[in-house]
C-alpha positions as semicolon CSV with decimal commas, in nm:
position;residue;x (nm);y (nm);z (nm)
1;X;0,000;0,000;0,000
2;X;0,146;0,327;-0,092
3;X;0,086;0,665;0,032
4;X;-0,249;0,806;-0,124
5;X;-0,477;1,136;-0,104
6;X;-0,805;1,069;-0,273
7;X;-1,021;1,334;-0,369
8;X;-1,402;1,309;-0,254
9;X;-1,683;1,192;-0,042
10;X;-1,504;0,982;0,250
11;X;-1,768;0,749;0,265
12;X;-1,717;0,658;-0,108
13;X;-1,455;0,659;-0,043
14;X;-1,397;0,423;0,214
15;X;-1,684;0,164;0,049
16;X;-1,502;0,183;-0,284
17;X;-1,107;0,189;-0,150
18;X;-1,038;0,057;0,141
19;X;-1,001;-0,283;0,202
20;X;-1,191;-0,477;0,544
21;X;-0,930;-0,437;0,833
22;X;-0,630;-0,309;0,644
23;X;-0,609;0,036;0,892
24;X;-0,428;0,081;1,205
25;X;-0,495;0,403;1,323
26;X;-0,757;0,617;1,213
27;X;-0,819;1,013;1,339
28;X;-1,083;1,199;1,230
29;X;-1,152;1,564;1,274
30;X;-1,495;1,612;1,163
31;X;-1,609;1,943;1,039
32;X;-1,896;2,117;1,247
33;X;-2,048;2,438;1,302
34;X;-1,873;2,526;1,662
35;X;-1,952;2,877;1,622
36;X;-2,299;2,825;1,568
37;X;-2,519;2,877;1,926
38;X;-2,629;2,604;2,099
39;X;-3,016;2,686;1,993
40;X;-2,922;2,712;1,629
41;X;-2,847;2,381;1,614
42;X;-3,164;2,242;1,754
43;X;-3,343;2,454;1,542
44;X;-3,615;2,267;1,306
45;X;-3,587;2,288;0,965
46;X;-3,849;2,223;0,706
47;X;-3,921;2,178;0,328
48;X;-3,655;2,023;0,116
49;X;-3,320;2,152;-0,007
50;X;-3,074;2,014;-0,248
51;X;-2,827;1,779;-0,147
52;X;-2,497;1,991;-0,114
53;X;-2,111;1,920;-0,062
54;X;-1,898;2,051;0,233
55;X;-1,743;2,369;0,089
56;X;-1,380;2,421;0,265
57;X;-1,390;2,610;0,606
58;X;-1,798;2,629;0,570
59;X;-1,879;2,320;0,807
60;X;-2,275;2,386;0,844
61;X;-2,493;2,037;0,842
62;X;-2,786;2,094;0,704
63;X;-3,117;1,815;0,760
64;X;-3,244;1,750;0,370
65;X;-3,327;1,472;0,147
66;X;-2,935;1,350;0,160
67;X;-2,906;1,305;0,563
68;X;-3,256;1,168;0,530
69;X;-3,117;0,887;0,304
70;X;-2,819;0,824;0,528
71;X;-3,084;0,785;0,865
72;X;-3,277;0,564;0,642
73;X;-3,013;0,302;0,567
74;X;-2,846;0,304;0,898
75;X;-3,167;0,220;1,079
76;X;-3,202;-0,047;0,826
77;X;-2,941;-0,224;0,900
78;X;-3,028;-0,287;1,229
79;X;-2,799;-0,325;1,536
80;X;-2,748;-0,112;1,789
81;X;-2,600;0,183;1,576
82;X;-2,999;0,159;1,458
83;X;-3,112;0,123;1,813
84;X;-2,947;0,404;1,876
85;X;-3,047;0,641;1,588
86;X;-3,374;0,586;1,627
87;X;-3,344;0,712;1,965
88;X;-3,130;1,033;1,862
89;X;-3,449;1,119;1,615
90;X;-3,672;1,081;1,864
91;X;-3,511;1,329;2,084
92;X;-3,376;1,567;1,790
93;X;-3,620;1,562;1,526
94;X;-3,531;1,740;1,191
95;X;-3,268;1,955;1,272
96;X;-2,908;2,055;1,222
97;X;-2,742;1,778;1,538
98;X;-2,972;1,508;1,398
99;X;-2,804;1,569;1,022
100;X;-2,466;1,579;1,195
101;X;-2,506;1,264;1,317
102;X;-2,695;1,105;1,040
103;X;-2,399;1,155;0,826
104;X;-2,164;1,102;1,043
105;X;-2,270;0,735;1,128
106;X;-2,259;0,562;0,792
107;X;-1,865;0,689;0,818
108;X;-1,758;0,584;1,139
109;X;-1,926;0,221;1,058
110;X;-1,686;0,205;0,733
111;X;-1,415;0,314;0,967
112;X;-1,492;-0,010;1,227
113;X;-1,478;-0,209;0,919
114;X;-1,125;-0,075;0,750
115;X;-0,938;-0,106;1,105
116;X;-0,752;-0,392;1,189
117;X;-0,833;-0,592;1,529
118;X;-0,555;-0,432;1,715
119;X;-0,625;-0,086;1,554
120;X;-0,743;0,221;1,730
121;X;-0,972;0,523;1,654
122;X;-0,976;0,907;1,778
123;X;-1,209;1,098;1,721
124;X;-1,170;1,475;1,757
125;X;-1,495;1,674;1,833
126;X;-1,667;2,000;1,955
127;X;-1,807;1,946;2,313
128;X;-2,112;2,042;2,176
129;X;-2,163;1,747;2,009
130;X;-1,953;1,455;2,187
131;X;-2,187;1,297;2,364
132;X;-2,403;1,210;2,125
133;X;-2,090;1,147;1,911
134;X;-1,995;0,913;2,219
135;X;-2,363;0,746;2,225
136;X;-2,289;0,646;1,855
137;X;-1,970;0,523;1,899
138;X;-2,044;0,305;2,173
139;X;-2,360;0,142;1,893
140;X;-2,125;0,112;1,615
141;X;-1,789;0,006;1,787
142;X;-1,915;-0,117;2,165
143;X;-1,942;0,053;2,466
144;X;-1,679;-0,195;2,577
145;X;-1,420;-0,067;2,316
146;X;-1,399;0,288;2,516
147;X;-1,071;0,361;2,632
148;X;-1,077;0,694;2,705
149;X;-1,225;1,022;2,658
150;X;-0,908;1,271;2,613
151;X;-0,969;1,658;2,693
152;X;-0,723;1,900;2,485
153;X;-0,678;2,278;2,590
154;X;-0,658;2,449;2,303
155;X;-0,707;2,768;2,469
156;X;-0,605;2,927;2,818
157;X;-0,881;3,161;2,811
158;X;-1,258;3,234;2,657
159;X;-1,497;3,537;2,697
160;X;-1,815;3,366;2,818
161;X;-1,965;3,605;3,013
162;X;-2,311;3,396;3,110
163;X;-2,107;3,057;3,116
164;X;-1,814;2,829;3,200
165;X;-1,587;2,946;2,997
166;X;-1,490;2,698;2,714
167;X;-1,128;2,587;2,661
168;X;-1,121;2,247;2,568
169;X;-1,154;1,994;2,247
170;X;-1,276;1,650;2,333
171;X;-1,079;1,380;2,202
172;X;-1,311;1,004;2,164
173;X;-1,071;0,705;2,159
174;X;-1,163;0,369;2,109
175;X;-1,041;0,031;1,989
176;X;-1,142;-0,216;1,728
177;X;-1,083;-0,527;2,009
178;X;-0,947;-0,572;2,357
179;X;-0,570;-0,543;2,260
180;X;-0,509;-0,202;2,063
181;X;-0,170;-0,161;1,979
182;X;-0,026;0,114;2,273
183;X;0,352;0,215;2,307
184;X;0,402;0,429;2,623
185;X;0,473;0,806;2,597
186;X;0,598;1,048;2,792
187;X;0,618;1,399;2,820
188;X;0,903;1,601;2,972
189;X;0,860;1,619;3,374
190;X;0,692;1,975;3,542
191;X;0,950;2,191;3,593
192;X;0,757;2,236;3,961
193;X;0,745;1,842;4,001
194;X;1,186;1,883;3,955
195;X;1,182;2,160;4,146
196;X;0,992;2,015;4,437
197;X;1,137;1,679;4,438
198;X;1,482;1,596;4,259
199;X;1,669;1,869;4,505
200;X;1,982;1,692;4,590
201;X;2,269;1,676;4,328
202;X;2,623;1,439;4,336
203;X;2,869;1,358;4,133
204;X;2,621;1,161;3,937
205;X;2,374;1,432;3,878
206;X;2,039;1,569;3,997
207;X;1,826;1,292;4,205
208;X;1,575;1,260;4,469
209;X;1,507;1,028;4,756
210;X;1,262;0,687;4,693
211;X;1,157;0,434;4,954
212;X;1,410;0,125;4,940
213;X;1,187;-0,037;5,222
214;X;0,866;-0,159;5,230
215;X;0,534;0,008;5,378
216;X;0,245;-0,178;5,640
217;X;0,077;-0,119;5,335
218;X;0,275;-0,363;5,136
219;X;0,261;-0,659;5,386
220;X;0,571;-0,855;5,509
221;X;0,775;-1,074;5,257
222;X;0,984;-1,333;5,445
223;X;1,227;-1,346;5,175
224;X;1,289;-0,987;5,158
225;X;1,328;-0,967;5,550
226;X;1,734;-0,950;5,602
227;X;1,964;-0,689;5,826
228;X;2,178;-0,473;5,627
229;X;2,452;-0,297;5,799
230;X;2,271;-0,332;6,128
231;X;1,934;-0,212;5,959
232;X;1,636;-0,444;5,928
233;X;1,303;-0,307;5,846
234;X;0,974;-0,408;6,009
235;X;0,793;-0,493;5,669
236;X;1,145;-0,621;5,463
237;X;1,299;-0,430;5,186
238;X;1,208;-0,388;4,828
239;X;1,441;-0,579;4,704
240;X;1,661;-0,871;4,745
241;X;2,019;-0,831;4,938
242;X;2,213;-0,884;4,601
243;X;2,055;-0,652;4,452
244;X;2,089;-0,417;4,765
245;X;2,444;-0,451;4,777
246;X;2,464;-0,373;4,411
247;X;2,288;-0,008;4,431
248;X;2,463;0,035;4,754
249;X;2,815;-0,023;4,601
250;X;2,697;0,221;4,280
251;X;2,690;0,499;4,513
252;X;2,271;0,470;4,516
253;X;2,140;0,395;4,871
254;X;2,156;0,756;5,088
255;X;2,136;0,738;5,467
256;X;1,916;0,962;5,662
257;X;2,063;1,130;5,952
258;X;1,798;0,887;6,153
259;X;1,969;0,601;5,996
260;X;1,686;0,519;5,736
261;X;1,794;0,425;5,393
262;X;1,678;0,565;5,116
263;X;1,706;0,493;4,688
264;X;1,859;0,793;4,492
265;X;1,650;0,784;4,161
266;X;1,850;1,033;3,920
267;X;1,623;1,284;3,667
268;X;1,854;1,161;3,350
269;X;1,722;0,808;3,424
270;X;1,379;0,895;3,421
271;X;1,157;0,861;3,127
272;X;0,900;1,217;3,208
273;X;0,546;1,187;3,259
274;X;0,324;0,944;3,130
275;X;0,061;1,094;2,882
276;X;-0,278;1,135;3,058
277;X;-0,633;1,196;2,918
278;X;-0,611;1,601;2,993
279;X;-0,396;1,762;2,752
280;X;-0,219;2,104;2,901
281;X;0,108;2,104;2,717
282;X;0,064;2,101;2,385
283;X;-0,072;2,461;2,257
284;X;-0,252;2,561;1,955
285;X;-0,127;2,698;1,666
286;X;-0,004;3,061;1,738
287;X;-0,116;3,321;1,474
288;X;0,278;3,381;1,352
289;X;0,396;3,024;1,430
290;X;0,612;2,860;1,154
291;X;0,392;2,582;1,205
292;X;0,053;2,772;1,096
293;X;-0,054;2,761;0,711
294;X;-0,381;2,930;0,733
295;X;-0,577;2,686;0,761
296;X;-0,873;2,736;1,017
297;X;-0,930;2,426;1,149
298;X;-0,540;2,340;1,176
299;X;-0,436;2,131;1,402
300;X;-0,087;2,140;1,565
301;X;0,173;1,904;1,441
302;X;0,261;1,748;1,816
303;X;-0,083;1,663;1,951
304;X;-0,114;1,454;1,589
305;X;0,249;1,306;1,653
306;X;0,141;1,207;2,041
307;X;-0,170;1,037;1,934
308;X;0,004;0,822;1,606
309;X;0,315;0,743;1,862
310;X;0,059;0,620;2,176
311;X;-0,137;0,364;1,915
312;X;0,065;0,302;1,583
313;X;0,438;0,155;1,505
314;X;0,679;0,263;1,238
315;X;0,484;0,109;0,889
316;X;0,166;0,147;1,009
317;X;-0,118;0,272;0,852
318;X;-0,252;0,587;0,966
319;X;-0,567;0,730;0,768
320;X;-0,757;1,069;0,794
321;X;-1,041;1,110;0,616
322;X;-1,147;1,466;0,671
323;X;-0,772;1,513;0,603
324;X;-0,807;1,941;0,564
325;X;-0,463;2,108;0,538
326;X;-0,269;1,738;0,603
327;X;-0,150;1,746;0,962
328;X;-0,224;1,407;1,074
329;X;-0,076;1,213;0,744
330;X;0,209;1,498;0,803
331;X;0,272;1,371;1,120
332;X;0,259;0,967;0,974
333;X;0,514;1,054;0,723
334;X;0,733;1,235;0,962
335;X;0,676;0,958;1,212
336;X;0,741;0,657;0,922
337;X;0,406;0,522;0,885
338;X;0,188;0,495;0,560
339;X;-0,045;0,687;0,546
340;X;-0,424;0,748;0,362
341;X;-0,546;1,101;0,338
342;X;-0,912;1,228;0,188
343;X;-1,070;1,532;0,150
344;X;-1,395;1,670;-0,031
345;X;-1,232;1,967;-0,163
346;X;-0,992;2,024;-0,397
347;X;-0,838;2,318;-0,214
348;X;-0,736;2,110;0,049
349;X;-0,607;1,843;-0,178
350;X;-0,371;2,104;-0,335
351;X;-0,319;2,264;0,016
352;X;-0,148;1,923;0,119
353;X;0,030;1,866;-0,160
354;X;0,224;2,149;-0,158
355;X;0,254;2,144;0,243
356;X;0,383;1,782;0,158
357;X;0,632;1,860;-0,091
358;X;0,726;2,199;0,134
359;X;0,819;1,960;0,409
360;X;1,002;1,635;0,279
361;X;1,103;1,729;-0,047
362;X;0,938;1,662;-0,411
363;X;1,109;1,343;-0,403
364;X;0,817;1,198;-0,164
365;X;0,597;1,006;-0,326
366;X;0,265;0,931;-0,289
367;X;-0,075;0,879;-0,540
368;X;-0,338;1,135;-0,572
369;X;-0,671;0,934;-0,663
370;X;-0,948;1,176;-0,790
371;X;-0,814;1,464;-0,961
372;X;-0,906;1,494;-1,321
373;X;-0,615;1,361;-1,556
374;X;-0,778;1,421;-1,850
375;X;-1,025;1,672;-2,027
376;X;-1,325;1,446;-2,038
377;X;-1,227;1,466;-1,641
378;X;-1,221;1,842;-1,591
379;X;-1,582;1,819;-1,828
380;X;-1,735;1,581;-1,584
381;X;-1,624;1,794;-1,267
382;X;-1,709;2,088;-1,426
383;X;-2,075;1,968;-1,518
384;X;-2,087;1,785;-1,175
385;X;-1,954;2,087;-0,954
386;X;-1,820;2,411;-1,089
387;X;-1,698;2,512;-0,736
388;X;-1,482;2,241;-0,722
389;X;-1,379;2,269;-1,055
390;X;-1,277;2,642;-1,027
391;X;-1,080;2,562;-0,724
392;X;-0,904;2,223;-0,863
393;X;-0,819;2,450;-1,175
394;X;-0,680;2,707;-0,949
395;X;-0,465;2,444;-0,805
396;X;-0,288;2,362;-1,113
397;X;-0,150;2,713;-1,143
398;X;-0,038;2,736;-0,752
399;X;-0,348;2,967;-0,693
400;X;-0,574;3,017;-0,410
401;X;-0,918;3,099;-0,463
402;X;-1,042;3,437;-0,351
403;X;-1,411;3,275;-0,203
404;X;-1,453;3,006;-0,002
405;X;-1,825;3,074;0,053
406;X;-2,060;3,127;-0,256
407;X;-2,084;3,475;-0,310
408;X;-2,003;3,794;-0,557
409;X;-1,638;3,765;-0,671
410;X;-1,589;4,079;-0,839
411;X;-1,464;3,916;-1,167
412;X;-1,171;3,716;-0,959
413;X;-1,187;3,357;-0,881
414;X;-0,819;3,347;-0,751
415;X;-0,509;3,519;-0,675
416;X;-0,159;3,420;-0,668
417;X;0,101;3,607;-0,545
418;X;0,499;3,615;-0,628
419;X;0,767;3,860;-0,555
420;X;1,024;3,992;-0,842
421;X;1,276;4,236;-0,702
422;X;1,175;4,226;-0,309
423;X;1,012;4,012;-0,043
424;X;0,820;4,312;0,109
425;X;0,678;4,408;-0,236
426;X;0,438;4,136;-0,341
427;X;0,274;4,140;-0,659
428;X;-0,044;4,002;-0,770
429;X;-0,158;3,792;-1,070
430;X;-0,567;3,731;-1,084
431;X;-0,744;3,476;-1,220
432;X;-1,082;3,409;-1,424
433;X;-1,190;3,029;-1,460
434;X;-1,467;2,974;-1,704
435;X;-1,612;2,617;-1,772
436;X;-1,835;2,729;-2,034
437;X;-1,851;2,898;-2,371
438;X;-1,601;3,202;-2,367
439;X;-1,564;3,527;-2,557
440;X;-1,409;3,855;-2,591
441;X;-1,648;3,996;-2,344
442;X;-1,440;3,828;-2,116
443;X;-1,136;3,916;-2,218
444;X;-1,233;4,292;-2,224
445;X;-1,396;4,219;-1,840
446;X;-1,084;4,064;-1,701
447;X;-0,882;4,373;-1,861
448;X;-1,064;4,612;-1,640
449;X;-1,056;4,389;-1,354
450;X;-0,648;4,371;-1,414
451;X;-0,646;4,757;-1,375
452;X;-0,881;4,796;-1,099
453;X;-0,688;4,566;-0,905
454;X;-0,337;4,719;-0,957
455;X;-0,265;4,359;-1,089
456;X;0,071;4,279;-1,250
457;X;-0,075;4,012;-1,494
458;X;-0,420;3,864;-1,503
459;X;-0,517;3,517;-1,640
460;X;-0,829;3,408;-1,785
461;X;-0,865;3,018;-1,719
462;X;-1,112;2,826;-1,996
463;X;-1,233;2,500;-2,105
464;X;-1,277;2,636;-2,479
465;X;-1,024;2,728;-2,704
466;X;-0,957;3,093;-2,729
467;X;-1,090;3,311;-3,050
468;X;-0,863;3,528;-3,233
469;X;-1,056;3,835;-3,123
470;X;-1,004;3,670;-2,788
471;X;-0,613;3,672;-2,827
472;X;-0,629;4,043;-3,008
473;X;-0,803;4,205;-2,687
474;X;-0,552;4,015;-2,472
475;X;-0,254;4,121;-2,684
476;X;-0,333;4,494;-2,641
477;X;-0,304;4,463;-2,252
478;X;0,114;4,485;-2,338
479;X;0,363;4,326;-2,134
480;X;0,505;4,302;-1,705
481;X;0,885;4,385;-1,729
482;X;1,062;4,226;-1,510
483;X;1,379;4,405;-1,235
484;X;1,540;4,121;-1,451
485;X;1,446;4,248;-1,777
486;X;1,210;3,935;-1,891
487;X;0,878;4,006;-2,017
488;X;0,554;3,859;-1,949
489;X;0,224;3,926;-2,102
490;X;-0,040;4,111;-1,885
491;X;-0,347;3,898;-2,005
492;X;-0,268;3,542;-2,086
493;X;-0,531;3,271;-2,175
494;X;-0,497;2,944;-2,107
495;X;-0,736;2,619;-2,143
496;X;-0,730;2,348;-1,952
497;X;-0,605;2,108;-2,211
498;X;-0,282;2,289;-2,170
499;X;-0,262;2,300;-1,794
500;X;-0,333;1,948;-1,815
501;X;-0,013;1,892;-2,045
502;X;0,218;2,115;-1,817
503;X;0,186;2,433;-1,950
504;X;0,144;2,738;-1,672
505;X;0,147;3,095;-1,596
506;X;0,417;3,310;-1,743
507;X;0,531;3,518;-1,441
508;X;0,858;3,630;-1,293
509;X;0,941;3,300;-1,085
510;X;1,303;3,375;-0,962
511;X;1,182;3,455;-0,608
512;X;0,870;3,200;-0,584
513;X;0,505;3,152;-0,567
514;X;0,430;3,307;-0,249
515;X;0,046;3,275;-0,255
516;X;0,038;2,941;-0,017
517;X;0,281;2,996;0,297
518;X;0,525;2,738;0,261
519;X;0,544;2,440;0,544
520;X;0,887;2,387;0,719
521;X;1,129;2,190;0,583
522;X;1,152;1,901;0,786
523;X;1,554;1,841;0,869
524;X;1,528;1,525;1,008
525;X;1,355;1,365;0,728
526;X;1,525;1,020;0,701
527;X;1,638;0,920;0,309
528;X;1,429;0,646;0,257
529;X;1,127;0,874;0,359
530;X;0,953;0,913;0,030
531;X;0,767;0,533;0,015
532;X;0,695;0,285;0,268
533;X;0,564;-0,066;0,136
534;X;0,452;-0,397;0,234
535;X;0,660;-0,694;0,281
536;X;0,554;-0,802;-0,081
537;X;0,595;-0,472;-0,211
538;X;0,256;-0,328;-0,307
């Protein structure tokens, strides 16, 4: 199995891709309208909408004919994920939670089936909706496959002037079976915990003072009853006299000035603090961290790297299939698992390629399963969903798109950005996709959007072929010179066909595209990073 991002609908995903038990780690980060209030999103709704996809960073569930048909077939298939359905509707009704959870359950019951018997799921939620997320969980993977419910601060502090204020991300994990794979982490010690306790120092280093004897609690053990050096504890010691003499002859047994021995345990030897269920140390993503891309739902890179070392080992398969900006198959790769990524947007699928090829180098690779290859592709996306085809073309010119919601876009669907001469002096290049028939009229529209914007070059984007009055208006906009003296034409038209072939913008590229921000490199990416397979090589 080789590294793969697949563009689309997780749950088709899943049904159509994955094979039965062939995961070892799943997380999920599920999108949901946490800004929304409480009441909107037990709010009826009525009257029947048309089905629509998940637009990036616009996570609103919505009940219609779709979550309708995914209620329907889960309560179909009987078990206790139906039992348990059923009872959400009756206590929900039509509304915006019931949706949530509608199409949410089909998912997680594809996820039970792709993880292996030792494997593990987290699932990363809102409080506002885990527990009901927990109530479904316990239906579709057993109530006696909860391991722990893991609380995450992901902020120190929260206006909420009528309320507790809210700091914390819940964190579901459960297993597939009774023995999950688990390796032991730990996290550096408190300083206060060092401070308090290891406050004696030797030769030998920084150590504190452990009971070598045992405690009334403990009990007596005969064969641990013995004098040493005219000392013989009530209850025995802790361990046996050779191994006594040993730690006494290392320099480790201290005396008190009562004459009660003591075990010097030494901070170097230590192994920190054992991860625990409530999450303090890991921060979120500061607004001018290296780490942050933009991305609103970003997740930082450790809390990812925790959860993959605590229930996965090196080759491994680690999938994410709200996937977003890539952190979690970031963290696999950096961590030398396999990984499987999806996403329903084609924003985030170019997001993470470029974040991926930022980080470890364009000699990574990995398949992209999806994206349109061909022009009978692009025609079917385009026909199928011209949002996701304006943003997927965008992506194969290193663009971002200017909208992420439906809305007036002023002539632009995307922007990229490059320097020339300066990295405080950006300059712009916007850009017109059109999937259907295309004239001069647009040429002459872009033109005036190219000087209203102060825009160094602007790019019109089309399925169609240009027309030679097409190319005249376009030739008249003149040429971008260059601090290097190249020249670059201020309107250029391009068709998919030749994006497709390799063919892109013509812009001053000595300094970069600047229009994503750039992941860090990752130094300590090993050399045989790029691939991991199977023992027979697939």
């Amino acid at each position: 199995m080789t590294n793969t991002l697949y563009y689309g609908d997780n749950l088709d995903v899943l049904t159509r891709h994955i094979k039965d038990e062939t995961v070892d780690l799943i997380y999920l980060d599920p999108p949901f309208n946490s800004n929304a209030t409480y009441n909107v999103l037990f709010k009826e709704e009525t009257g029947v909408q048309a089905a629509a996809q998940i637009l990036a960073f616009d996570d609103t569930w919505h009940w219609d004919q779709t979550a309708a048909s995914a209620y329907k077939d889960v309560v179909e298939a009987g078990g206790q994920a139906s039992r348990a359905m059923q009872a959400f509707h009756t206590l929900l009704g039509n509304n915006t939670m019931m949706a949530y959870l509608a199409m949410m359950a089909p998912r997680l019951i594809e996820m039970r089936r792709v993880l292996k018997p030792t494997g593990s799921i987290y699932l990363h939620c809102d409080p506002t909706a885990s527990h009901y997320l927990k109530l479904l969980m316990d239906g579709i993977f057993g109530p006696e496959f909860y391991r722990n419910e893991i609380l995450w601060k992901r902020t120190s502090s929260h206006n909420d002037s009528k309320k507790w204020a809210s700091i914390h991300d819940t964190i579901l994990y459960y297993s597939r079976n009774n023995n999950p794979t688990w390796n032991s982490v730990f996290t550096e010690h408190d300083p206060k915990y060092v401070a308090d306790f290891y406050r004696y120092e030797d030769e030998q280093g920084v150590y504190r003072l452990d009971h070598i004897i045992r405690s009334s609690s403990m009990g007596p053990r005969p064969n641990l009853a013995y004098e040493y050096k005219g000392y013989t504890p009530q209850w025995g010691w802790r361990v046996n006299r050779e191994k006594l003499e040993a730690l006494d002859k290392d320099n480790r047994i201290q005396w008190s000035k009562t004459g009660r021995p003591y075990l010097k345990r030494y901070l170097e030897e230590q192994q920190g603090t054992p991860i625990n269920s409530m999450i303090t140390d890991i921060p979120p993503i500061g607004a001018r961290a290296a780490e942050r891309l933009g991305y609103p739902t970003q997740k930082p890179l450790a809390l990812l790297e925790r959860i993959i070392k605590a229930s996965s080992n090196e080759g491994d398969v680690v999938l994410d299939p709200f996937c977003g900006c890539g952190t979690a198959v970031v963290a696999a790769q950096r961590l030398n698992r396999r990984w499987i990524g999806i996403d329903i947007t084609h924003l985030a699928i170019t997001l993470m390629k470029h974040r991926l090829w930022d980080t470890f180098g364009k000699e990574l690779k990995f398949d992209i399963i999806g994206e349109p290859v061909s022009m009978e592709d692009a025609q079917r996306l385009a026909a199928d969903d011209p949002y996701q085809f304006q943003w997927w073309a965008l992506g194969l010119v290193g663009a971002r798109p200017i909208e992420t919601k439906k809305g007036a876009d002023k002539g632009i669907d995307g922007r990229l950005c490059f320097h020339d001469n300066s990295f405080e002096n950006t300059k712009n290049i916007v850009i017109s996709v059109k999937a259907g028939h295309t004239g001069a009229a647009h040429v002459r529209d872009l033109r005036g959007v190219l000087e209203r914007e102060k825009a160094e070059i602007a790019v019109l984007i089309s399925m169609q072929q240009p027309t030679k009055p097409m190319r005249a208006d376009a030739a008249e906009a003149g040429f971008y010179d260059s601090p290097w003296g190249t020249r670059h034409p201020r309107l250029q038209l391009l068709t998919i066909e030749e994006l497709l072939s390799g063919k892109g913008i013509d812009y001053p590229y000595r300094q970069g595209n600047v229009t994503f921000k750039r992941a860090t490199k990752d130094e300590k990416l090993k050399e045989d990073s790029g691939m991991l397979l199977d023992d027979d090589g697939e």
